Amino acid sequence: MKTALPLLLFLLGVASAIYTSDLAQRNHETIFLTTDGLTEYQQFLSGAQEHPVLVVSLLLAPGLRDRSVERYQQLQQKIDRLIAAHDDKFEFITPADLYGGPHKVEQALKREEFLAGPVRLMGDNHLSFLVTSRERETTFALLIEQIKEQFSGGPLIKLLEFAGTPYTNYLLDHYSRAIKERAFPLLMLCSLIIILLVSRNLWTALGIFLPALFAAPISLVPIKLFFGSVNMVSSIVPLMAFSITLALNFHLYFSIIRTKSFTLAWREKGRPITLMILTTSVGFGSLVVAPITVISQFGMLLAVLIPILSLYSLAWFYLCSDFLLNNALTLKRFFPLDRLIAPLVTYSLPRKWIVILMIGSSILGIWAAGRSGYHLDA
């Protein structure tokens, strides 16, 4: 095995990971709008000059009605601290603004006489305030975190709730981070454990695992180059890249250790592997015609990345085949239950039944697709 070329592949994966390590999560409330819907929304914004509004609602703890003024004063102090810290970026609308000052609010609390209408902001068991950004593209994430820190828990507040597009965007960013920080590490860890159990050799496990691992940051490179950030949908791309590449790696590895040569393995499995890569790429590529922009971008990315990442894995196994063969266990040790498994993988239905099942499944799929509805919450 020539060490220079595998080292280049290794460094390519490491460099991709470093380059994309600062890739930010950016989600907008328009993420699931169709192209036409997005155009209409942007036209509306250009005419209305609407700025996003965050609604913060505090459901107050029961049993404190005799201390309503004192409770309001304590909450207003917390709101005043937020205003002082963020007044340059945000404008706050509180009950004091609607009632004409804090003293008017205290009088309303004593008399239990609250404003009527769609914007009340205060009642006998709740207090709310609105926050709007002075610039449309201002992010609310830090402010929301500080509001949670100020008002979560304590004897005064029973429940803290948010509403508005800034909170929708905040949740979308949170879900995207959860994929990156929880789902992906868990998937990698479980995959590595399974590979170790099968190979019983650390170096062999790393030889199978690393090209799939590096496929994830490599798949993020075009996202950073062309889009600048990941969203809730494109954050799934590295997961798909890792899973598809790992499946290909298993095919290559077991073919190599059975034939004792990458060349012989490719002669035997090259055609089905090529067809697998092309059909998977075409399948994801069909999403390019989706009316929702992020879904179209997702399909386009995977359609291009799957062949590229497959070539990366093929190059890795071609260059490392001797190393893997030297550390490989025999197939008999890999599959101690061959006699039980063989009948399951060698038996096939008659051709007539295969054709009937294919036609029936196609008809059922077309029928189900026509009856399937779509429900998207934003």
Coordinates of C-alpha atoms in Angstrom, one line a residue:
M1 CA 0.0 0.0 0.0
K2 CA 1.4 3.4 -1.0
T3 CA 1.1 5.6 2.1
A4 CA 1.1 8.9 0.3
L5 CA -2.2 8.6 -1.5
P6 CA -4.3 7.3 1.4
L7 CA -2.8 10.1 3.5
L8 CA -4.0 12.6 1.0
L9 CA -7.6 11.1 1.2
F10 CA -7.3 11.2 5.0
L11 CA -6.1 14.9 4.9
L12 CA -8.9 15.8 2.5
G13 CA -11.5 14.5 5.1
V14 CA -9.7 16.3 8.0
A15 CA -9.5 19.6 6.0
S16 CA -13.2 19.4 5.1
A17 CA -14.0 18.9 8.8
I18 CA -12.0 21.9 9.7
Y19 CA -13.3 24.1 6.9
T20 CA -17.0 23.3 7.8
S21 CA -16.6 23.3 11.6
D22 CA -18.0 26.9 11.8
L23 CA -21.0 26.3 9.5
A24 CA -23.9 28.1 11.1
Q25 CA -27.5 26.9 11.4
R26 CA -29.9 29.3 9.7
N27 CA -33.7 28.6 9.5
H28 CA -36.3 31.0 8.3
E29 CA -40.1 30.8 8.7
T30 CA -40.3 30.6 4.9
I31 CA -38.3 27.4 4.8
F32 CA -41.2 25.2 3.6
L33 CA -42.8 27.7 1.3
T34 CA -43.0 26.8 -2.4
T35 CA -41.2 29.0 -4.9
D36 CA -44.4 30.9 -5.7
G37 CA -45.3 31.2 -2.1
L38 CA -41.9 32.6 -1.2
T39 CA -42.2 35.1 -4.1
E40 CA -45.6 36.3 -2.8
Y41 CA -44.3 36.6 0.7
Q42 CA -41.3 38.6 -0.3
Q43 CA -43.5 40.9 -2.3
F44 CA -45.7 41.4 0.8
L45 CA -42.7 42.2 2.9
S46 CA -41.4 44.7 0.4
G47 CA -44.7 46.6 0.5
A48 CA -45.6 46.2 4.1
Q49 CA -42.2 46.7 5.6
E50 CA -43.1 44.2 8.3
H51 CA -40.7 43.5 11.1
P52 CA -40.8 40.2 13.0
V53 CA -42.6 40.3 16.4
L54 CA -41.9 38.1 19.3
V55 CA -44.8 37.6 21.8
V56 CA -43.8 36.7 25.4
S57 CA -46.6 35.5 27.7
L58 CA -46.2 34.9 31.4
L59 CA -48.9 32.8 33.1
L60 CA -48.7 33.9 36.7
A61 CA -48.8 31.5 39.7
P62 CA -52.2 31.3 41.4
G63 CA -52.8 32.5 45.0
L64 CA -51.0 35.8 44.7
R65 CA -53.8 38.1 43.7
D66 CA -53.5 40.0 46.9
R67 CA -49.9 40.8 45.9
S68 CA -50.6 41.7 42.3
V69 CA -49.0 45.1 42.4
E70 CA -45.8 43.8 44.1
R71 CA -45.7 40.9 41.6
Y72 CA -46.0 43.3 38.7
Q73 CA -43.2 45.5 40.0
Q74 CA -40.9 42.5 40.3
L75 CA -41.7 41.4 36.8
Q76 CA -41.4 44.9 35.3
Q77 CA -37.9 45.2 36.9
K78 CA -36.8 42.1 34.9
I79 CA -38.3 43.5 31.7
D80 CA -36.5 46.8 32.3
R81 CA -33.2 44.9 32.6
L82 CA -33.9 43.2 29.2
I83 CA -34.8 46.6 27.7
A84 CA -31.6 48.2 28.9
A85 CA -29.5 45.3 27.5
H86 CA -31.1 45.2 24.1
D87 CA -32.6 48.6 23.4
D88 CA -30.2 49.2 20.5
K89 CA -31.6 46.2 18.5
F90 CA -35.1 45.7 19.8
E91 CA -38.2 47.7 20.7
F92 CA -40.3 46.5 23.6
I93 CA -44.0 47.0 24.0
T94 CA -45.1 46.3 27.6
P95 CA -48.3 46.9 29.6
A96 CA -46.9 50.2 30.8
D97 CA -46.9 51.4 27.2
L98 CA -50.5 50.5 26.7
Y99 CA -51.8 51.8 30.0
G100 CA -49.8 55.1 30.0
G101 CA -47.1 54.3 32.6
P102 CA -46.4 51.9 35.5
H103 CA -48.7 53.8 37.9
K104 CA -51.6 53.3 35.6
V105 CA -50.9 49.6 35.4
E106 CA -50.8 49.4 39.2
Q107 CA -54.2 51.1 39.4
A108 CA -55.7 48.7 36.9
L109 CA -54.4 45.8 38.9
K110 CA -55.9 47.2 42.2
R111 CA -59.3 47.7 40.5
E112 CA -59.0 44.6 38.3
E113 CA -60.0 46.8 35.3
F114 CA -58.1 45.6 32.2
L115 CA -58.1 46.9 28.7
A116 CA -60.4 45.1 26.2
G117 CA -59.5 44.3 22.6
P118 CA -57.1 42.0 20.7
V119 CA -53.9 43.4 22.4
R120 CA -54.4 43.3 26.1
L121 CA -51.0 42.2 27.4
M122 CA -52.3 41.9 30.9
G123 CA -55.1 40.2 32.9
D124 CA -55.7 38.9 36.4
N125 CA -53.5 35.8 35.8
H126 CA -51.1 36.7 33.0
L127 CA -48.7 39.4 31.8
S128 CA -47.3 39.7 28.3
F129 CA -45.0 41.9 26.3
L130 CA -44.0 42.2 22.7
V131 CA -40.6 42.5 21.1
T132 CA -39.9 43.7 17.6
S133 CA -36.5 44.1 15.9
R134 CA -35.3 47.5 14.7
E135 CA -33.7 45.7 11.7
R136 CA -35.6 42.9 9.9
E137 CA -32.6 40.5 9.7
T138 CA -31.8 40.7 13.4
T139 CA -31.6 37.3 15.2
F140 CA -33.7 36.8 18.3
A141 CA -31.8 33.7 19.6
L142 CA -29.7 35.4 22.3
L143 CA -32.7 37.4 23.5
I144 CA -35.0 34.4 23.8
E145 CA -32.3 32.6 25.8
Q146 CA -32.0 35.5 28.2
I147 CA -35.8 35.8 28.5
K148 CA -35.9 32.1 29.5
E149 CA -33.1 32.7 32.0
Q150 CA -35.0 35.7 33.5
F151 CA -38.5 34.3 33.7
S152 CA -38.3 30.4 33.9
G153 CA -39.0 29.0 37.3
G154 CA -39.5 30.9 40.5
P155 CA -42.6 31.4 42.7
L156 CA -44.1 34.2 40.5
I157 CA -44.5 32.4 37.1
K158 CA -46.3 29.2 36.4
L159 CA -45.6 29.0 32.7
L160 CA -43.5 30.9 30.1
E161 CA -44.7 30.8 26.5
F162 CA -43.5 32.3 23.2
A163 CA -45.2 33.0 19.9
G164 CA -44.3 34.6 16.6
T165 CA -42.0 34.0 13.7
P166 CA -38.8 34.7 15.7
Y167 CA -39.7 31.8 18.0
T168 CA -40.5 29.6 15.0
N169 CA -37.1 30.3 13.6
Y170 CA -35.5 29.7 17.0
L171 CA -37.1 26.3 17.2
L172 CA -36.1 25.3 13.7
D173 CA -32.5 26.2 14.6
H174 CA -32.8 24.2 17.7
Y175 CA -34.0 21.1 15.8
S176 CA -31.2 21.5 13.3
R177 CA -28.6 21.6 16.1
A178 CA -30.2 18.5 17.7
I179 CA -29.5 16.6 14.5
K180 CA -25.8 17.8 14.5
E181 CA -25.2 17.4 18.2
R182 CA -27.2 14.3 19.1
A183 CA -28.4 12.2 16.1
F184 CA -25.1 12.3 14.2
P185 CA -22.7 11.4 17.0
L186 CA -25.1 8.7 18.1
L187 CA -25.2 7.3 14.6
M188 CA -21.4 7.3 14.3
L189 CA -20.9 5.7 17.7
C190 CA -23.4 2.9 17.1
S191 CA -21.9 2.3 13.6
L192 CA -18.4 2.1 15.0
I193 CA -19.4 -0.4 17.7
I194 CA -21.1 -2.6 15.1
I195 CA -18.1 -2.5 12.9
L196 CA -15.8 -3.4 15.8
L197 CA -18.1 -6.3 16.8
V198 CA -18.0 -7.6 13.2
S199 CA -14.3 -7.1 12.4
R200 CA -12.9 -7.7 15.9
N201 CA -10.0 -5.6 14.8
L202 CA -9.5 -1.9 15.5
W203 CA -7.5 -1.1 12.4
T204 CA -9.9 -2.9 10.2
A205 CA -12.8 -1.1 11.8
L206 CA -11.2 2.2 11.2
G207 CA -10.5 1.3 7.6
I208 CA -14.2 0.7 7.1
F209 CA -15.4 3.6 9.2
L210 CA -13.2 6.5 8.3
P211 CA -14.2 7.0 4.6
A212 CA -17.9 7.1 5.8
L213 CA -17.0 9.5 8.6
F214 CA -15.1 11.8 6.3
A215 CA -18.0 11.7 3.8
A216 CA -20.0 13.8 6.3
P217 CA -17.8 16.9 6.3
I218 CA -17.0 16.5 2.6
S219 CA -20.8 16.7 2.0
L220 CA -20.9 20.0 3.9
V221 CA -18.3 21.7 1.8
P222 CA -20.6 22.5 -1.2
I223 CA -23.3 23.6 1.3
K224 CA -20.9 26.2 2.8
L225 CA -19.6 27.3 -0.6
F226 CA -22.9 27.8 -2.3
F227 CA -25.4 28.4 0.6
G228 CA -23.3 29.7 3.5
S229 CA -25.3 27.9 6.2
V230 CA -27.3 24.8 6.8
N231 CA -31.0 24.6 7.5
M232 CA -33.3 22.0 9.0
V233 CA -33.4 20.0 5.7
S234 CA -29.8 20.3 4.5
S235 CA -28.5 19.3 7.9
I236 CA -29.7 15.8 7.0
V237 CA -27.3 15.6 4.1
P238 CA -24.2 14.5 6.1
L239 CA -26.3 11.9 7.8
M240 CA -27.4 10.5 4.4
A241 CA -23.8 10.8 3.1
F242 CA -22.5 8.8 6.1
S243 CA -25.1 6.1 5.9
I244 CA -24.9 5.5 2.2
T245 CA -21.1 5.5 2.1
L246 CA -21.0 3.1 5.0
A247 CA -23.3 0.7 3.2
L248 CA -21.0 0.8 0.2
N249 CA -18.0 0.3 2.4
F250 CA -19.4 -2.9 3.8
H251 CA -20.0 -4.2 0.2
L252 CA -16.5 -3.4 -0.8
Y253 CA -14.8 -4.8 2.3
F254 CA -16.5 -8.2 2.3
S255 CA -16.0 -8.6 -1.5
I256 CA -12.3 -7.8 -1.1
I257 CA -11.7 -10.3 1.7
R258 CA -13.6 -13.0 -0.1
T259 CA -11.8 -12.5 -3.5
K260 CA -8.4 -11.5 -1.9
S261 CA -8.1 -8.6 -4.3
F262 CA -9.7 -5.3 -5.0
T263 CA -9.4 -5.9 -8.8
L264 CA -11.3 -9.3 -8.6
A265 CA -13.9 -7.8 -6.2
W266 CA -14.5 -5.0 -8.6
R267 CA -14.9 -7.4 -11.6
E268 CA -17.5 -9.2 -9.6
K269 CA -19.4 -6.4 -7.9
G270 CA -18.5 -3.4 -10.1
R271 CA -21.7 -3.5 -12.2
P272 CA -24.2 -3.8 -9.3
I273 CA -22.3 -1.2 -7.3
T274 CA -22.3 1.2 -10.2
L275 CA -26.0 0.6 -10.8
M276 CA -26.7 1.2 -7.0
I277 CA -24.8 4.5 -7.1
L278 CA -26.5 5.7 -10.2
T279 CA -30.1 4.7 -9.2
T280 CA -29.6 6.2 -5.7
S281 CA -28.3 9.4 -7.3
V282 CA -31.2 9.6 -9.8
G283 CA -33.7 8.9 -7.0
F284 CA -32.5 11.8 -5.0
G285 CA -32.2 13.9 -8.2
S286 CA -35.9 13.5 -8.8
L287 CA -36.5 15.8 -5.9
V288 CA -35.0 18.7 -7.9
V289 CA -38.4 19.3 -9.4
A290 CA -40.1 19.7 -6.0
P291 CA -41.9 23.0 -5.6
I292 CA -40.3 23.6 -2.2
T293 CA -36.9 25.2 -2.6
V294 CA -35.1 23.5 0.3
I295 CA -36.3 20.0 -0.8
S296 CA -35.2 20.7 -4.3
Q297 CA -31.7 21.8 -3.0
F298 CA -31.6 18.7 -0.8
G299 CA -32.2 16.4 -3.8
M300 CA -29.7 18.3 -6.0
L301 CA -27.0 18.1 -3.3
L302 CA -27.3 14.3 -2.8
A303 CA -27.7 13.6 -6.5
V304 CA -24.2 15.2 -7.0
L305 CA -22.6 14.1 -3.8
I306 CA -23.4 10.4 -3.9
P307 CA -21.3 9.6 -7.0
I308 CA -18.4 11.9 -5.7
L309 CA -18.4 10.3 -2.2
S310 CA -18.7 6.8 -3.8
L311 CA -15.6 7.5 -5.8
Y312 CA -13.9 8.7 -2.6
S313 CA -14.7 5.3 -0.9
L314 CA -13.6 3.3 -4.0
A315 CA -10.3 5.1 -4.1
W316 CA -9.9 4.5 -0.3
F317 CA -10.5 0.8 -0.6
Y318 CA -8.4 0.4 -3.7
L319 CA -5.4 2.1 -2.0
C320 CA -5.9 0.3 1.4
S321 CA -7.0 -3.1 0.2
D322 CA -3.6 -4.8 1.1
F323 CA -3.8 -3.3 4.6
L324 CA -7.4 -4.5 5.1
L325 CA -6.5 -8.0 3.8
N326 CA -3.6 -8.3 6.3
N327 CA -5.9 -7.4 9.2
A328 CA -9.0 -9.3 8.1
L329 CA -10.6 -12.3 9.7
T330 CA -11.7 -15.2 7.6
L331 CA -15.3 -15.3 6.3
K332 CA -16.0 -18.3 8.5
R333 CA -15.2 -16.4 11.6
F334 CA -17.3 -13.5 10.3
F335 CA -20.4 -15.6 9.7
P336 CA -20.6 -18.5 12.2
L337 CA -24.3 -18.9 11.3
D338 CA -23.8 -19.3 7.5
R339 CA -25.7 -22.5 7.4
L340 CA -28.8 -20.8 9.0
I341 CA -28.5 -17.7 6.9
A342 CA -27.8 -19.3 3.5
P343 CA -31.3 -20.6 2.8
L344 CA -32.8 -17.1 3.5
V345 CA -30.5 -15.3 1.0
T346 CA -30.5 -18.0 -1.8
Y347 CA -34.2 -18.7 -2.0
S348 CA -36.1 -16.6 -4.6
L349 CA -39.7 -16.4 -5.6
P350 CA -40.7 -17.6 -9.1
R351 CA -40.4 -14.9 -11.8
K352 CA -44.2 -14.7 -12.3
W353 CA -44.7 -13.8 -8.7
I354 CA -41.9 -11.2 -8.8
V355 CA -43.6 -9.5 -11.8
I356 CA -47.0 -9.6 -10.1
L357 CA -45.6 -8.1 -6.9
M358 CA -43.8 -5.3 -8.8
I359 CA -46.9 -4.3 -10.8
G360 CA -49.1 -4.6 -7.7
S361 CA -46.7 -2.5 -5.6
S362 CA -46.5 0.2 -8.3
I363 CA -50.2 0.5 -8.6
L364 CA -50.6 0.6 -4.8
G365 CA -47.9 3.3 -4.6
I366 CA -49.5 5.5 -7.3
W367 CA -52.9 5.1 -5.6
A368 CA -51.5 6.0 -2.1
A369 CA -49.5 9.0 -3.5
G370 CA -52.7 10.5 -4.9
R371 CA -54.4 10.2 -1.5
S372 CA -51.5 11.3 0.6
G373 CA -51.9 14.8 2.1
Y374 CA -49.1 17.1 3.3
H375 CA -49.2 18.9 6.6
L376 CA -46.4 21.4 7.5
D377 CA -46.3 23.4 10.7
A378 CA -44.3 26.6 10.7

